[in-house]
PDB file of C-alpha atoms in Angstrom:
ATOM      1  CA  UNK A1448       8.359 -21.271  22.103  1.00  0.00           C
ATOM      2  CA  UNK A1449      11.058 -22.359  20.071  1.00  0.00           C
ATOM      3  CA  UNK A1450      11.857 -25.888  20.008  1.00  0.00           C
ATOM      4  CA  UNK A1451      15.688 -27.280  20.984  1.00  0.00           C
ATOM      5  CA  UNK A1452      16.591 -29.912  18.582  1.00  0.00           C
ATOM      6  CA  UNK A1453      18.919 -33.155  19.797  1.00  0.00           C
ATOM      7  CA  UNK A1454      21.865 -31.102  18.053  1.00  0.00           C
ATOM      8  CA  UNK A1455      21.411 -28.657  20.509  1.00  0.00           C
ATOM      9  CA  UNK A1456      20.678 -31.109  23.666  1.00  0.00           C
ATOM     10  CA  UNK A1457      23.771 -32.688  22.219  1.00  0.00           C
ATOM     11  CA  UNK A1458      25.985 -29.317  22.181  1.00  0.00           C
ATOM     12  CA  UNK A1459      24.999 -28.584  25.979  1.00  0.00           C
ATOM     13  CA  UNK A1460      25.934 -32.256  27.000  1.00  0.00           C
ATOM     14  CA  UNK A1461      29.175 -31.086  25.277  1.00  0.00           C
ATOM     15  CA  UNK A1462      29.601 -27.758  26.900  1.00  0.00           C
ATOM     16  CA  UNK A1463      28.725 -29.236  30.096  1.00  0.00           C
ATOM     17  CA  UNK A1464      28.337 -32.395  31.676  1.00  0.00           C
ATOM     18  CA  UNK A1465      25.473 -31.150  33.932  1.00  0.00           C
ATOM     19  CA  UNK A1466      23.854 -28.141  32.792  1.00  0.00           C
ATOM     20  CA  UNK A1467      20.580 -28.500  34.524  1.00  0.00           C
ATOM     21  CA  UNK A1468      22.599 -29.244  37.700  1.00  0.00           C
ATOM     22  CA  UNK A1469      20.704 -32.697  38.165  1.00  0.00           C
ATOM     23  CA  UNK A1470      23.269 -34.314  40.232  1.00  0.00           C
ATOM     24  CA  UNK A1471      23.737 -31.063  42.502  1.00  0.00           C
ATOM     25  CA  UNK A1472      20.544 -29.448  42.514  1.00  0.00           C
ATOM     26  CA  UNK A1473      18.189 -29.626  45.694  1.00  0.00           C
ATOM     27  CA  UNK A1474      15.179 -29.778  43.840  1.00  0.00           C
ATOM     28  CA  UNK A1475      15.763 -32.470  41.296  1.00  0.00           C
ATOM     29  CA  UNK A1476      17.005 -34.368  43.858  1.00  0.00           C
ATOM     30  CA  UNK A1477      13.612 -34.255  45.780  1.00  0.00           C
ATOM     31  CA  UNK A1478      12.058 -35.209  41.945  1.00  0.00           C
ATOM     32  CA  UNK A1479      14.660 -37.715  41.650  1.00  0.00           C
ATOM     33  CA  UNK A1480      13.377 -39.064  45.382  1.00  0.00           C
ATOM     34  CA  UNK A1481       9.741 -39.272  43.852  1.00  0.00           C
ATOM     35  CA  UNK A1482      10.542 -41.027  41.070  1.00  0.00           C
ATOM     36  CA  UNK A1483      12.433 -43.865  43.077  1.00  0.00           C
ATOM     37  CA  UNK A1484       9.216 -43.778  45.613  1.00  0.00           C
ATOM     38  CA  UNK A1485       7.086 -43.959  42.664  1.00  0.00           C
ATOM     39  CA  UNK A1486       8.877 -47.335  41.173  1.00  0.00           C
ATOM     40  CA  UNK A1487       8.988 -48.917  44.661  1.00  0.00           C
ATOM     41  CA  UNK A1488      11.309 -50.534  46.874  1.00  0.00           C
ATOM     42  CA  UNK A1489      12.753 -53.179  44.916  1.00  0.00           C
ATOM     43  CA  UNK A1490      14.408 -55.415  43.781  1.00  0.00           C
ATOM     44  CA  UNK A1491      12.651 -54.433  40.392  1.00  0.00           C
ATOM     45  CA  UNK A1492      12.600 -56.171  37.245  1.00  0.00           C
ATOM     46  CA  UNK A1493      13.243 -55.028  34.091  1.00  0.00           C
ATOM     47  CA  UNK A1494      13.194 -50.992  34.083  1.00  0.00           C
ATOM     48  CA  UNK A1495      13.276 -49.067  30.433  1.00  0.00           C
ATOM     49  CA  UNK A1496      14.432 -45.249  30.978  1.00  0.00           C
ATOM     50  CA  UNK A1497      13.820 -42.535  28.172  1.00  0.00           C
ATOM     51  CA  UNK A1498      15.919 -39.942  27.526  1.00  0.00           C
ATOM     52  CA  UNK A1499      18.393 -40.613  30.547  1.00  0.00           C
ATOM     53  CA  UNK A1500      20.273 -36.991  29.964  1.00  0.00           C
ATOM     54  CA  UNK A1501      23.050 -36.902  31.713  1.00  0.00           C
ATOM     55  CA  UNK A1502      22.277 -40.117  34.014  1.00  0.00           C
ATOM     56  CA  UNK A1503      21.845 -38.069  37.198  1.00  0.00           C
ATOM     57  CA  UNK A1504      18.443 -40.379  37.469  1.00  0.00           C
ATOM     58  CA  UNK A1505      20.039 -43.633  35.862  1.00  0.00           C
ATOM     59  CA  UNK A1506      22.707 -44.006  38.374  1.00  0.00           C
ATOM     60  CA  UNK A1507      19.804 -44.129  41.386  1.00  0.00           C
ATOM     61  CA  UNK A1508      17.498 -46.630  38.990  1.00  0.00           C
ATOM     62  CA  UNK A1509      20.047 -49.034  38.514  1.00  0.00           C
ATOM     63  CA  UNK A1510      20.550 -49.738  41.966  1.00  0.00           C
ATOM     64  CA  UNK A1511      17.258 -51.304  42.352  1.00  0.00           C
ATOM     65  CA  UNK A1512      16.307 -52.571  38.649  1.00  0.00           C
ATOM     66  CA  UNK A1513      17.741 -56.132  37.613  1.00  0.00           C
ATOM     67  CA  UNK A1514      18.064 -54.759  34.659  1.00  0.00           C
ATOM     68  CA  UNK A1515      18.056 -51.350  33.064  1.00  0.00           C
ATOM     69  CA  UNK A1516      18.258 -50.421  29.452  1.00  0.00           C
ATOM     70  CA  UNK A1517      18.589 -46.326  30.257  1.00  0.00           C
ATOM     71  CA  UNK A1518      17.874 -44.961  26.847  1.00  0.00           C
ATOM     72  CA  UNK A1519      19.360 -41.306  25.772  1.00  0.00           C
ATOM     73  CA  UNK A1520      19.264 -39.633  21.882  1.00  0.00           C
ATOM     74  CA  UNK A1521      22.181 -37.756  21.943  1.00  0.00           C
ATOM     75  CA  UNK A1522      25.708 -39.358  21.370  1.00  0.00           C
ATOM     76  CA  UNK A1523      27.291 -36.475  24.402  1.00  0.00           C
ATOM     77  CA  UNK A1524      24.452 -37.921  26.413  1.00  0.00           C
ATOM     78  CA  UNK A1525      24.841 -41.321  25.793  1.00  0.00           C
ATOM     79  CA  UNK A1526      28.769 -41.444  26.973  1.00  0.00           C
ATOM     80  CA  UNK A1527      27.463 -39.558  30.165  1.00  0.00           C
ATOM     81  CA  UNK A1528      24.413 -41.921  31.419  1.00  0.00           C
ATOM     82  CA  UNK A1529      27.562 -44.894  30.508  1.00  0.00           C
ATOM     83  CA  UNK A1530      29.589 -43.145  32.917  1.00  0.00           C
ATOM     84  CA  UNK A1531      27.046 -43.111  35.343  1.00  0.00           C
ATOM     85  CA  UNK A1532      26.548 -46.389  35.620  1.00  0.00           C
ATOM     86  CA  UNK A1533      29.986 -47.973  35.307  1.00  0.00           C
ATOM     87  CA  UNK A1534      29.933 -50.467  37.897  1.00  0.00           C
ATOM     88  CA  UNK A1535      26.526 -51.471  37.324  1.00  0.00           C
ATOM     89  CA  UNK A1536      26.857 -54.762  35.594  1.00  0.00           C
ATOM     90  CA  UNK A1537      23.165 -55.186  34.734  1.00  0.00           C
ATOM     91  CA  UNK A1538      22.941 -51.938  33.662  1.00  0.00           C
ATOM     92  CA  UNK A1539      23.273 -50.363  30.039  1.00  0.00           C
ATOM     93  CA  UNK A1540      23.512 -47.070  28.089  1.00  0.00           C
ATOM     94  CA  UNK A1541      22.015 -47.557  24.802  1.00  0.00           C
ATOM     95  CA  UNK A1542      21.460 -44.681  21.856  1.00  0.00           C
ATOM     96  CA  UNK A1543      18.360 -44.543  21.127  1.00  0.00           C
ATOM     97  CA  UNK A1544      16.136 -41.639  19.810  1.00  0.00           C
ATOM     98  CA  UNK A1545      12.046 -41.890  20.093  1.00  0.00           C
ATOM     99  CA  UNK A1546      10.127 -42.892  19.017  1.00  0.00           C
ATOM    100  CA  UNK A1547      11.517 -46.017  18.133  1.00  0.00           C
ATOM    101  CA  UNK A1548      11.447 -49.684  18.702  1.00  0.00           C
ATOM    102  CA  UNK A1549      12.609 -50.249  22.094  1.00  0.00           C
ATOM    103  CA  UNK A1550      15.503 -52.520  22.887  1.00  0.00           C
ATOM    104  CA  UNK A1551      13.825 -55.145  24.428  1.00  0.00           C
ATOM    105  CA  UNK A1552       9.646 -56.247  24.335  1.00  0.00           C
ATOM    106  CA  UNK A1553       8.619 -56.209  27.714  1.00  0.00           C
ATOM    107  CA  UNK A1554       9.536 -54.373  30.919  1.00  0.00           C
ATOM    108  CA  UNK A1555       8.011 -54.134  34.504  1.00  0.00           C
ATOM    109  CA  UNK A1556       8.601 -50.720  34.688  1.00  0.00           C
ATOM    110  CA  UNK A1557       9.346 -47.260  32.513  1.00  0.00           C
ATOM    111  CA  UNK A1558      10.316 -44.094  33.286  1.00  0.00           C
ATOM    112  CA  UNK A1559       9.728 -41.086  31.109  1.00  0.00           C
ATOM    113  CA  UNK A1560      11.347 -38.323  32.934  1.00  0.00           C
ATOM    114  CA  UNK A1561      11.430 -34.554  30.759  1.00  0.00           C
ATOM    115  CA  UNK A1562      10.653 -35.972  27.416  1.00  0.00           C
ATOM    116  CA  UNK A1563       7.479 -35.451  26.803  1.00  0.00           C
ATOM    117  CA  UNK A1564       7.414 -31.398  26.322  1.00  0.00           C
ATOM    118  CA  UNK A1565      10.724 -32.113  23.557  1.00  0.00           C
ATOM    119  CA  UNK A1566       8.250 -34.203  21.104  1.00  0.00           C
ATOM    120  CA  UNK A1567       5.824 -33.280  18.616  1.00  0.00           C
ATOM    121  CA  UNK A1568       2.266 -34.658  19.150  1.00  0.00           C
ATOM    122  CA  UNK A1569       2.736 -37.204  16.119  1.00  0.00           C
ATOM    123  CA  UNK A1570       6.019 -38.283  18.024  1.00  0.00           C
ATOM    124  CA  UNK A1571       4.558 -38.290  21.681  1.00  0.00           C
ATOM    125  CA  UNK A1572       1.681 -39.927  20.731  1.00  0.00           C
ATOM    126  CA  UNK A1573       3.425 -43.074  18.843  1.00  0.00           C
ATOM    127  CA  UNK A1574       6.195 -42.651  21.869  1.00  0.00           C
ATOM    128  CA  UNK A1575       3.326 -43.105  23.997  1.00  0.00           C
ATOM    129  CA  UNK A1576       1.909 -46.360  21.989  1.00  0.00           C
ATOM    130  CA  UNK A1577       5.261 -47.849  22.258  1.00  0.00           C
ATOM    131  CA  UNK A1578       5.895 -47.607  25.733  1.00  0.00           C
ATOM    132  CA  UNK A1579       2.133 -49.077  26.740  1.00  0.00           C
ATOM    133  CA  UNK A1580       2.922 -52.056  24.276  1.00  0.00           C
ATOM    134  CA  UNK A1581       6.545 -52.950  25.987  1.00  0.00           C
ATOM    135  CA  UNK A1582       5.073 -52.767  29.561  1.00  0.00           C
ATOM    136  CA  UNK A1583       3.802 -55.880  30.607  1.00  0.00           C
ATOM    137  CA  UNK A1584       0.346 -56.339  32.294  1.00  0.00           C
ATOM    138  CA  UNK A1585       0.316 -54.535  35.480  1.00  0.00           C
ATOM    139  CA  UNK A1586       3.092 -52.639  34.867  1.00  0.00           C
ATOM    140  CA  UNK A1587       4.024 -49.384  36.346  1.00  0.00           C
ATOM    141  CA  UNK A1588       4.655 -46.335  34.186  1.00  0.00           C
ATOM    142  CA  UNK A1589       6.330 -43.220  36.132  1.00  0.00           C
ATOM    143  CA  UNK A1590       6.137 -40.005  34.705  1.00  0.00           C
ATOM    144  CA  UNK A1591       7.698 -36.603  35.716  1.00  0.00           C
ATOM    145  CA  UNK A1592       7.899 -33.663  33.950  1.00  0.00           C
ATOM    146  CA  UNK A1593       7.636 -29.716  34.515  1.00  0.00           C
ATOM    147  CA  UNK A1594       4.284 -28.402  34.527  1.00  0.00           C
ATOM    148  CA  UNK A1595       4.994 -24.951  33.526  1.00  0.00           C
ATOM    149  CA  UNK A1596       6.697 -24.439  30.136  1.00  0.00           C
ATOM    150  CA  UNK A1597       9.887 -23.151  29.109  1.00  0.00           C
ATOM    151  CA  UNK A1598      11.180 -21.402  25.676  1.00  0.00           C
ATOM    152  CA  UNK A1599      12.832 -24.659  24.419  1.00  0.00           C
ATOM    153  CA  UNK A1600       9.560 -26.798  24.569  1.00  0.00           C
ATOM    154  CA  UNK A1601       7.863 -28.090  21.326  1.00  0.00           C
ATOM    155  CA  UNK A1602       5.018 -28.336  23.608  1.00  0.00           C
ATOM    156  CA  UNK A1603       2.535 -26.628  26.717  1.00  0.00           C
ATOM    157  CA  UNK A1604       3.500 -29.068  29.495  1.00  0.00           C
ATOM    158  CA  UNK A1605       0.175 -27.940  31.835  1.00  0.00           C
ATOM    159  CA  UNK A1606      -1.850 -31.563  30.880  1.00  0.00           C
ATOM    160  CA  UNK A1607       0.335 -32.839  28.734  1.00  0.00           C
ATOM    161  CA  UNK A1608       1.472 -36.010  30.523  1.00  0.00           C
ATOM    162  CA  UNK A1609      -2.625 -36.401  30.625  1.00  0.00           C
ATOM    163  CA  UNK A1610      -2.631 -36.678  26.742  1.00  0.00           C
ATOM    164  CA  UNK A1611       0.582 -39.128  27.064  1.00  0.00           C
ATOM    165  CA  UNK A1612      -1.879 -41.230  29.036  1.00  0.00           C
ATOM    166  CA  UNK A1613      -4.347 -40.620  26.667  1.00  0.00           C
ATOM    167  CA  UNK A1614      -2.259 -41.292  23.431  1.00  0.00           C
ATOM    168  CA  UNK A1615      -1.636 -44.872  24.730  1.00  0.00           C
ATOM    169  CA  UNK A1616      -5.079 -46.233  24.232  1.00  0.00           C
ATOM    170  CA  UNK A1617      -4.954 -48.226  28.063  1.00  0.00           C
ATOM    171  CA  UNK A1618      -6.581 -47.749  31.139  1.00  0.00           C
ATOM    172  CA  UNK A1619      -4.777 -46.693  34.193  1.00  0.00           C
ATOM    173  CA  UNK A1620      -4.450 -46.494  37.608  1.00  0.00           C
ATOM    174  CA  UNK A1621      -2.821 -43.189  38.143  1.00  0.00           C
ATOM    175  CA  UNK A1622      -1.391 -41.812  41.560  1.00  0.00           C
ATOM    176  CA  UNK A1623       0.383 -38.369  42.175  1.00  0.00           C
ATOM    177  CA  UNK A1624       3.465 -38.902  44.055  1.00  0.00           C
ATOM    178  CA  UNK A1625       4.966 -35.558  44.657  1.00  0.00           C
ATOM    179  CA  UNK A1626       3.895 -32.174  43.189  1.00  0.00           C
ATOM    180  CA  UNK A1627       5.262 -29.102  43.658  1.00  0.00           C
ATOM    181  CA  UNK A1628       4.255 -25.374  41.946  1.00  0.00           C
ATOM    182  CA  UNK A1629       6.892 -26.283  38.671  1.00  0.00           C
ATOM    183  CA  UNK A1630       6.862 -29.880  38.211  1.00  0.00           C
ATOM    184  CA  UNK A1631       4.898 -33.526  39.307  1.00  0.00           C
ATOM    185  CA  UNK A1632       5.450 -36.969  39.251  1.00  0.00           C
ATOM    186  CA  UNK A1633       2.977 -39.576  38.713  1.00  0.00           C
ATOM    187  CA  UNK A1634       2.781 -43.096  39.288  1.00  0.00           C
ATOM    188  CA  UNK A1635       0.409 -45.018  36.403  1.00  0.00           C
ATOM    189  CA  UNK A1636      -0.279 -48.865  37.135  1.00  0.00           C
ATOM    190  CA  UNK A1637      -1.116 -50.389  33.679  1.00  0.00           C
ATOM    191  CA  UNK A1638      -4.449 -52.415  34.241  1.00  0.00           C
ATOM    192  CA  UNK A1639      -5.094 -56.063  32.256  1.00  0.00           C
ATOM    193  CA  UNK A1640      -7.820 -54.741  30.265  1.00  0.00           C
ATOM    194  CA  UNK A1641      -7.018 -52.716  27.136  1.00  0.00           C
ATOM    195  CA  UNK A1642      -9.666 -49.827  26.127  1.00  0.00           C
ATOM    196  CA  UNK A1643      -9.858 -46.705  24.357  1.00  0.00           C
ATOM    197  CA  UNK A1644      -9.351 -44.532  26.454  1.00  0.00           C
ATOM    198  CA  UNK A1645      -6.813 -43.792  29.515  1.00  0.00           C
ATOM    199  CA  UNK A1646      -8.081 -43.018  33.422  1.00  0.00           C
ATOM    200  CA  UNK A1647      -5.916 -40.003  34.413  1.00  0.00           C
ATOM    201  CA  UNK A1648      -5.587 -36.790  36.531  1.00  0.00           C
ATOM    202  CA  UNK A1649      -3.175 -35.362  38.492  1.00  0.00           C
ATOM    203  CA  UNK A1650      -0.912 -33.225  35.808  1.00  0.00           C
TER     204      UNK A1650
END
C-alpha cells in the first residue's frame, strides 16, 4: 500500500468535486442511510464529524443535529462540506486536521466516516483518545469504514475500527447497523464507566 497524503486528498477535491461519487453513488447512499439510522431520529444534540470530504454525509447530518461542527483537513475539502451546508444555520465547516484538539469539549454524538484506514497507528490511536474524551457520557460514536483495503490506505481496514475502539481506553456498547461484503457501519454507545479496555465486534 502506498499511503495518499492530504496534498493529494486535497488535489482530487480540486480535480473534482466528487470523485468517489458520494452524492450520486447507490451504494454510499445506502452507507450514508446507515449512518443516519445509526445516530437516530433526532432532533440530536451536538454532532462532531471527521473528515467530512466532500460533505455528501454533512449535508444529511445537519438536518437532524442542533449543531454540527463537520470537520475536514484539506482546504479543497473544507470549501466543499461549506457548500454543502449553506443554509444550515447551526451548521459549520471548520479546517481541522487529526488528530487535534477538537473545536468544542463535549458532543452527544461523532461520526468517523473513512478516516480511520488514512492514519498511522500513533495518529489513530490519539484520534481515537480524543474523540472518547469529547463525547459525553452515554454518547454515541458511529463508525463506517471499508473493510477491505485499497492501495491508498496507511492501514489494513479488516479490524481496524476494532483497534479504534480499543485505542480509546472505554467500554462500549457496540451494534452493527448495516454490513455489506466491502464496508460496515457500527453504532458504539459510550457507557459511564471508564476501563481499560473497549467491548467490540462487528468489523
Amino acid at each position: 500500500m502506498r499511503p495518499i497524503t492530504l496534498k493529494g486528498f486535497d488535489r482530487k477535491f480540486v480535480d473534482d468535486d466528487d470523485p468517489w461519487s458520494t452524492f450520486t453513488n447507490r451504494d454510499e447512499a445506502v452507507k450514508r442511510r446507515a449512518i443516519l439510522h445509526a445516530m437516530g431520529a433526532g432532533p440530536l444534540g451536538r454532532v462532531l464529524e471527521l473528515a467530512a470530504g466532500n460533505g455528501s454525509n454533512s449535508a444529511a447530518i445537519a438536518a437532524r443535529a442542533l449543531r454540527l461542527d463537520a470537520t475536514e483537513g484539506t482546504e479543497s475539502g473544507t470549501t466543499l462540506v461549506a457548500r454543502a451546508l449553506e443554509g444550515r444555520r447551526r451548521a459549520r465547516a471548520l479546517k481541522l486536521i487529526v488528530p487535534a484538539a477538537l473545536p468544542r469539549p463535549r458532543y452527544d454524538i461523532a461520526v468517523v466516516a473513512e478516516l480511520i484506514y488514512y492514519l498511522s497507528r500513533r495518529d489513530m490511536a490519539r484520534t481515537a483518545r480524543d474523540v472518547a474524551t469529547a463525547l459525553r457520557p452515554g454518547g454515541m460514536l458511529v463508525l463506517a469504514h471499508h473493510r477491505v483495503d485499497y492501495p491508498d490506505f496507511a492501514q489494513h481496514a479488516l479490524h481496524l475500527q476494532r483497534a479504534f475502539l480499543r485505542g480509546t481506553r472505554r467500554r462500549w456498547q457496540v451494534r452493527v447497523v448495516r454490513r455489506t461484503g466491502r464496508w460496515v457501519v457500527l453504532a458504539c454507545s459510550l457507557s459511564k464507566r471508564r476501563c481499560s479496555g473497549a467491548a467490540s465486534s462487528g468489523d
